Coordinates of C-alpha atoms in Angstrom, one line a residue:
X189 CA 0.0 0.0 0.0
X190 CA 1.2 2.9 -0.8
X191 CA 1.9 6.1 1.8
X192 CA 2.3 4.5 5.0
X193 CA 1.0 0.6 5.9
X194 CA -0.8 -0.5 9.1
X195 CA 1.6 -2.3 11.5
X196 CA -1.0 -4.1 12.9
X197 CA -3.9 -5.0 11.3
X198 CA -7.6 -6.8 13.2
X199 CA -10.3 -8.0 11.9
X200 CA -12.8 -8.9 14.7
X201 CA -15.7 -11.2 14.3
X202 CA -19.0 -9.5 16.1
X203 CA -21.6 -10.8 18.6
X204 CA -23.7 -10.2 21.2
X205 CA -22.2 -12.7 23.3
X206 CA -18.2 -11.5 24.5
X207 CA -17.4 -15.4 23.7
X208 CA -18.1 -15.1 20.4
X209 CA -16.4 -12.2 20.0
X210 CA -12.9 -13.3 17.9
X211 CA -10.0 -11.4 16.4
X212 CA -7.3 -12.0 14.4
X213 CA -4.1 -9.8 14.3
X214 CA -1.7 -9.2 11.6
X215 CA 1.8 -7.9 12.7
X216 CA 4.2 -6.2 9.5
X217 CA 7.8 -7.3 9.7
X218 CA 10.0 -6.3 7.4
X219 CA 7.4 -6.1 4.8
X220 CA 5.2 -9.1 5.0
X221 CA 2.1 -9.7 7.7
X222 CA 1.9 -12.0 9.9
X223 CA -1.5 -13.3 10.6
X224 CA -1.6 -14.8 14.4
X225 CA -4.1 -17.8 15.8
X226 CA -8.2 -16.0 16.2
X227 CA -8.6 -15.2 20.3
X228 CA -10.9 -13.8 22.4
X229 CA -11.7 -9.8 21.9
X230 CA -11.0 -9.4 25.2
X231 CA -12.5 -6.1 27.5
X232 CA -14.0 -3.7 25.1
X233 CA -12.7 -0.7 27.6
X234 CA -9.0 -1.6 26.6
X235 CA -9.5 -2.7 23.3
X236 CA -7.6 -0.2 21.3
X237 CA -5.0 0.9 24.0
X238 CA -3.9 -2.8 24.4
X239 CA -3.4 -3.0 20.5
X240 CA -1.5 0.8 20.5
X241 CA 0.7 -0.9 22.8
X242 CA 2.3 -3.3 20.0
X243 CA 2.7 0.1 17.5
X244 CA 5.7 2.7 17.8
X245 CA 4.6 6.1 18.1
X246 CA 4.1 6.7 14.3
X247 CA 2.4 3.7 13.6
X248 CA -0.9 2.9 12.5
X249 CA -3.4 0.5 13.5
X250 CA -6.2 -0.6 11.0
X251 CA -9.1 -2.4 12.5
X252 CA -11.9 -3.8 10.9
X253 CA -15.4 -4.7 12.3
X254 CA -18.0 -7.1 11.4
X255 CA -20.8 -5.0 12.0
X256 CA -22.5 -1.8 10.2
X257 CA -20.9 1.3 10.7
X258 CA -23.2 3.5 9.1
X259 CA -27.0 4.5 8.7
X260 CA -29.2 4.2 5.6
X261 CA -29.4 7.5 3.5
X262 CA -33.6 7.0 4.0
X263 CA -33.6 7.4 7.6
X264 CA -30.7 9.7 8.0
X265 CA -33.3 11.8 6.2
X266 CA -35.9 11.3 8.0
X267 CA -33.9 11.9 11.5
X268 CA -32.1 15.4 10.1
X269 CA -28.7 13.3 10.5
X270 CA -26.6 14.2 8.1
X271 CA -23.0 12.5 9.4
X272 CA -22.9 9.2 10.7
X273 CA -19.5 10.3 12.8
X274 CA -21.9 13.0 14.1
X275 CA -24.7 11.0 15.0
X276 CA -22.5 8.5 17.3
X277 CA -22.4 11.6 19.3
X278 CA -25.9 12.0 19.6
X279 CA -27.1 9.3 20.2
X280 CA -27.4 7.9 24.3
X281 CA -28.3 11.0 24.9
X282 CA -30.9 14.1 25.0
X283 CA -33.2 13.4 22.5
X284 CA -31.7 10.3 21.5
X285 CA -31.5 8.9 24.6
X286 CA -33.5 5.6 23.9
X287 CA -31.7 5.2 20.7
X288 CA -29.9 2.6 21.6
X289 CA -33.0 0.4 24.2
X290 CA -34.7 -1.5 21.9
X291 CA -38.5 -1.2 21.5
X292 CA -40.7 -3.7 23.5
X293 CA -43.9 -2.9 21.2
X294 CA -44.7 -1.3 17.9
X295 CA -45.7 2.1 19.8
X296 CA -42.5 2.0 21.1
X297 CA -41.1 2.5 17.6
X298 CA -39.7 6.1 16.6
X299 CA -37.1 7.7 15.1
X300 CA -35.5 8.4 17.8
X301 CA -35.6 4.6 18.8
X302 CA -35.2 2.9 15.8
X303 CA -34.6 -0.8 16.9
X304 CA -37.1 -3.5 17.1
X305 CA -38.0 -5.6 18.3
X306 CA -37.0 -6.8 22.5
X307 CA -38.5 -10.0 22.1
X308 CA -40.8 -12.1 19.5
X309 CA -44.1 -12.7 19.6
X310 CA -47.2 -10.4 17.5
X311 CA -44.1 -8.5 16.4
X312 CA -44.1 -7.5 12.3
X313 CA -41.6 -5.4 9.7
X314 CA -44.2 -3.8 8.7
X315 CA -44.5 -2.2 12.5
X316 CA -40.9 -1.1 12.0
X317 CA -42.0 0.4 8.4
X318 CA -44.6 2.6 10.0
X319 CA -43.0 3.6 13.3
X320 CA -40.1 4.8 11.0
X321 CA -41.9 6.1 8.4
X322 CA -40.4 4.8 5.5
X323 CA -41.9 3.3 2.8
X324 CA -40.6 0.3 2.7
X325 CA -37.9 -2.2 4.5
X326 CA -35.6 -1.2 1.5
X327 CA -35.1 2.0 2.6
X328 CA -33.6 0.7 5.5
X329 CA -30.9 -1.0 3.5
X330 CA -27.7 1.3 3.1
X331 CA -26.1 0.9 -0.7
X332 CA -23.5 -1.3 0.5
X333 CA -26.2 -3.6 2.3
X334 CA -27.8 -4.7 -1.3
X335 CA -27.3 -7.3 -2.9
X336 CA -24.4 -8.2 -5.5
X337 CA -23.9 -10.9 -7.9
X338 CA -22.0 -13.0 -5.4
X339 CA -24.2 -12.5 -2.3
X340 CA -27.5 -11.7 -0.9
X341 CA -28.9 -8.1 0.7
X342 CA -27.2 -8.0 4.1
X343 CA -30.4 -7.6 7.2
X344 CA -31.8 -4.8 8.2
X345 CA -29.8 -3.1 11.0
X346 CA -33.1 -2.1 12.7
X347 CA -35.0 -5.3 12.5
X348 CA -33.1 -7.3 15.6
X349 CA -35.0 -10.8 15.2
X350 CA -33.6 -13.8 13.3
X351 CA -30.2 -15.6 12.9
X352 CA -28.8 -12.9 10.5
X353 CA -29.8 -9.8 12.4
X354 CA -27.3 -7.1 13.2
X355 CA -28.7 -4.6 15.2
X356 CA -27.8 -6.4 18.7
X357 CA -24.2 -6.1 17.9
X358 CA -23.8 -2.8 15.9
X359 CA -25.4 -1.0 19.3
X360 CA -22.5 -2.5 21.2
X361 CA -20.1 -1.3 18.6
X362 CA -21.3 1.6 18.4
X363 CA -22.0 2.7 22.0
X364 CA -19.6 0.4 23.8
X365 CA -16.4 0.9 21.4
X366 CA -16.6 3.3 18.4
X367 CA -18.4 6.4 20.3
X368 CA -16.2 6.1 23.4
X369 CA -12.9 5.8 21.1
X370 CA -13.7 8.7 19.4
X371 CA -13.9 10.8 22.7
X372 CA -10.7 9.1 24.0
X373 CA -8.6 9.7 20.7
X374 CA -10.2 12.3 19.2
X375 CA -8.5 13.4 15.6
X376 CA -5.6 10.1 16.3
X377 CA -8.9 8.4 15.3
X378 CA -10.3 7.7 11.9
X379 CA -13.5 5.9 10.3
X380 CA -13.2 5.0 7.0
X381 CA -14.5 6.3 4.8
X382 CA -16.2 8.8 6.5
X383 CA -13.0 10.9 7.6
X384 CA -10.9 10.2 3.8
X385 CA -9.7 7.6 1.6
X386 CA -7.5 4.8 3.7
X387 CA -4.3 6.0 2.1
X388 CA -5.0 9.3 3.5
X389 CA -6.1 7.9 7.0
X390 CA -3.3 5.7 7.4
X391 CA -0.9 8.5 6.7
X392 CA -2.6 11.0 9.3
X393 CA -4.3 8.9 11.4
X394 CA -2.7 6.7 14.4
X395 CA -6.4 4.4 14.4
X396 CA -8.2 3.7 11.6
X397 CA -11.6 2.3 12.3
X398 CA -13.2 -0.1 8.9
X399 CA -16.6 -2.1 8.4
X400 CA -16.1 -6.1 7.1
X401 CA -18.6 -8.2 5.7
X402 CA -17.4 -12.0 6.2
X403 CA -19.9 -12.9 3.7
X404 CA -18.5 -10.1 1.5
X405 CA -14.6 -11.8 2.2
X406 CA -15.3 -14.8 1.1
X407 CA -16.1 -13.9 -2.4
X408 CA -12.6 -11.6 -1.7
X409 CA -10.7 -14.8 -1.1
X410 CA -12.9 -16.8 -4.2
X411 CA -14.2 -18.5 -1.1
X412 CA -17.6 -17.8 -1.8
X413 CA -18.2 -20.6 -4.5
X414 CA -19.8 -24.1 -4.0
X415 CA -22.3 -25.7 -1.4
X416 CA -20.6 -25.1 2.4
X417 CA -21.5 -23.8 5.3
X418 CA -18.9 -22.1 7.9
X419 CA -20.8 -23.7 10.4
X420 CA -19.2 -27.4 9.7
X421 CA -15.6 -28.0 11.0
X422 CA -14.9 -30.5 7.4
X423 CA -15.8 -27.4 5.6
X424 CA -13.5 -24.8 7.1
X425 CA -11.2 -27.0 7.3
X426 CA -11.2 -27.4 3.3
X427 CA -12.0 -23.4 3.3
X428 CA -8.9 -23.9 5.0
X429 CA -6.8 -25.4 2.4
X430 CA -7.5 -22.5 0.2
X431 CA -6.8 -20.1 2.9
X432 CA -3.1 -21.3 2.8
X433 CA -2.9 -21.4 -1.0
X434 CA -4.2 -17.5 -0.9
X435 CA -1.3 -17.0 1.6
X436 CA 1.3 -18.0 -0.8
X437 CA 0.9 -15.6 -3.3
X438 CA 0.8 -12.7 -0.9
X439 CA 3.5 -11.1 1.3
X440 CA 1.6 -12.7 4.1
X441 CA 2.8 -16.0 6.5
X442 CA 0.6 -17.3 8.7
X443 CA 1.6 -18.3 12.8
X444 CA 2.3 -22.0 13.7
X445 CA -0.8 -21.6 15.7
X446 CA -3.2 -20.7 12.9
X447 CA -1.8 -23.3 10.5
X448 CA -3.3 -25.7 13.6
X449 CA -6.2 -23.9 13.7
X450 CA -7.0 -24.4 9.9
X451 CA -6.1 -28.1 10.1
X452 CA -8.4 -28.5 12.7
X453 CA -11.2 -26.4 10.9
X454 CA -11.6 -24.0 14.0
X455 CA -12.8 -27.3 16.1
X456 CA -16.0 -29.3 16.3
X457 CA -18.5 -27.2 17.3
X458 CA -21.0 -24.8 15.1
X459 CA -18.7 -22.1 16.9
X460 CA -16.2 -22.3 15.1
X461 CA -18.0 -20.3 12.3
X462 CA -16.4 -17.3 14.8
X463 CA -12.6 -18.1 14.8
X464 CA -12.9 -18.7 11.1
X465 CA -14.6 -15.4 10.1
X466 CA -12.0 -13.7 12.3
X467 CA -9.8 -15.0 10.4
X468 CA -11.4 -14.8 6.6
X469 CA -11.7 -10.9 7.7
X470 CA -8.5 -10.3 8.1
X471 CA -6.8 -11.6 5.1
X472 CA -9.9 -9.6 3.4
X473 CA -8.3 -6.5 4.9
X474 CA -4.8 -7.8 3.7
X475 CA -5.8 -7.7 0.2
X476 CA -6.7 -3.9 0.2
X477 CA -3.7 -3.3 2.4
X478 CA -0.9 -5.1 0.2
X479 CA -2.7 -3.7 -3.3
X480 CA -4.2 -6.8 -4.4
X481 CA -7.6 -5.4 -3.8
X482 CA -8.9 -1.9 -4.0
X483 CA -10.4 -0.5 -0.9
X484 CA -13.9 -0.1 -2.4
X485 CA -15.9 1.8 -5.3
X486 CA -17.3 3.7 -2.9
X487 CA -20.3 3.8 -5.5
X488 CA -23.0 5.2 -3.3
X489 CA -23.4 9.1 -2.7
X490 CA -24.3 8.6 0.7
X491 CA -20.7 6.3 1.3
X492 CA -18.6 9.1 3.1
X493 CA -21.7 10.7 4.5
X494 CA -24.2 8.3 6.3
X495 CA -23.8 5.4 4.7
X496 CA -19.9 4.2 5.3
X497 CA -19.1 1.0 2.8
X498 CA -17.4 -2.4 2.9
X499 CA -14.0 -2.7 2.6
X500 CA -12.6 -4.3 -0.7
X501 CA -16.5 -4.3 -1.7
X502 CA -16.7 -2.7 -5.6

């Protein structure tokens, strides 16, 4: 990459529950990444500082997330929000105070407290739809969220019911991590690509903050193709296979202790699925970061606005 390259790079793997919350790091040395074993996330509250510790004053740390960092353009409207990086300040507090306590029943529902629902039962979009007043649960997709020729729409970020829903873990994101990083770092703290393009932000910035897709990364590392699921340990151990293949063509080694962890397939259990997209993420990031992948296309006017956008996605 050109201008000045992460020393560390972390992709972490997102949940509700801390234990399935996974990382992998990448560490430059002299030139090439190392990519470590997937651990725990650890205490949000020393997330960052604990990862500054392993960078030299003028280094940067790249991080990516697997959870929306952004709004959709429809609501943003709608709310008179006009910055995403803006609106993490808002939100917790004064009028937005509920933003972040997820409605119990449909009357519940406003702008100001967008998620929904608590629980199941008599629960519907279409109460979402009309609490938010939008037209449609489209216009609560941002651009990026859509579908492409290699995957699906991503789910609603509002709509907090089913095994694909995001919303849980995007309002511990936001209000447990992102929000209080920005206070504590202020301008040594960027989002891409809110505050620039990542060249830029890794030049000027000491944190640079990035949303992931794992479903996105697979198609990233031509993972994507065939009938698999990440949820079987003979599948990610095959997933595996290919994992080390993309290595070799990259100025990128992988840790004794992930090679295990790929010839196991991230162990027996469904959770595994956790480890592995940890992992998948960050070599993701590792494309864009060693040119082999550009950081985006960016293609949506709401991308540096309210929207924010995928890393690698085109």
């Amino acid at each position: 990459m050109n201008g000045n390259p992460p020393q560390i790079v972390v992709h972490a793997d997102w949940g509700t529950d801390p234990a399935k919350r996974m990382m992998s790091v990448a560490r430059r040395q002299f030139g090439h990444y190392s990519v470590s074993e997937a651990t725990g996330v650890g205490d949000l509250g020393t997330f960052f500082d604990c990862l500054l510790q392993q960078c030299e004053q003028d280094e940067t740390l790249l991080v990516g997330f697997d959870f929306p960092i952004g709004l959709a353009a429809a609501y943003c409207q709608l709310a008179g929000i006009n910055s995403f990086r803006a609106g993490l300040q808002l939100f917790g507090q004064g009028p937005w105070a509920d933003f972040y306590t997820l409605a119990t029943q449909a009357n519940e529902i406003s702008i100001h407290r967008p998620f929904y629902p608590y629980a199941p039962g008599g629960t519907a979009q279409d109460q979402l739809v009309a609490g938010l007043g939008v037209n449609s649960m489209d216009d609560l997709l941002r651009d990026c969220d859509r579908a492409t020729d290699d995957r699906a729409n991503a789910c609603w970020l509002f709509w907090t019911l089913g095994a694909k829903q995001v919303g849980r873990a995007a309002i511990i994101g936001w209000r447990d991590l992102i929000a209080p990083a920005i206070q504590h770092y202020g301008d040594e703290l960027g989002i891409w690509p809110f505050d620039g393009r990542l060249n830029d932000l890794l030049r000027t910035k000491r944190i640079v903050i990035c949303e992931t897709y794992p479903a996105e990364s697979y198609h990233h590392l031509s993972l994507s193709g065939g009938n698999w699921s990440k949820r079987r340990q003979e599948d990610r151990r095959l997933r595996g296979t290919e994992m080390v293949r993309w290595c070799a063509k990259r100025p990128v080694t992988f840790s004794d202790g992930l090679f295990a962890q790929l010839d196991d397939g991230f162990g027996a259990t469904a959770d595994g699925e956790d480890p592995f997209d940890a992992v998948v993420g960050v070599c993701s990031m590792l494309d864009v970061v060693t040119n082999y992948r550009s950081e985006g296309s960016l293609r949506s006017p709401h991308a540096t606005t309210t929207d924010g956008w995928i890393l690698g996605q085109l």
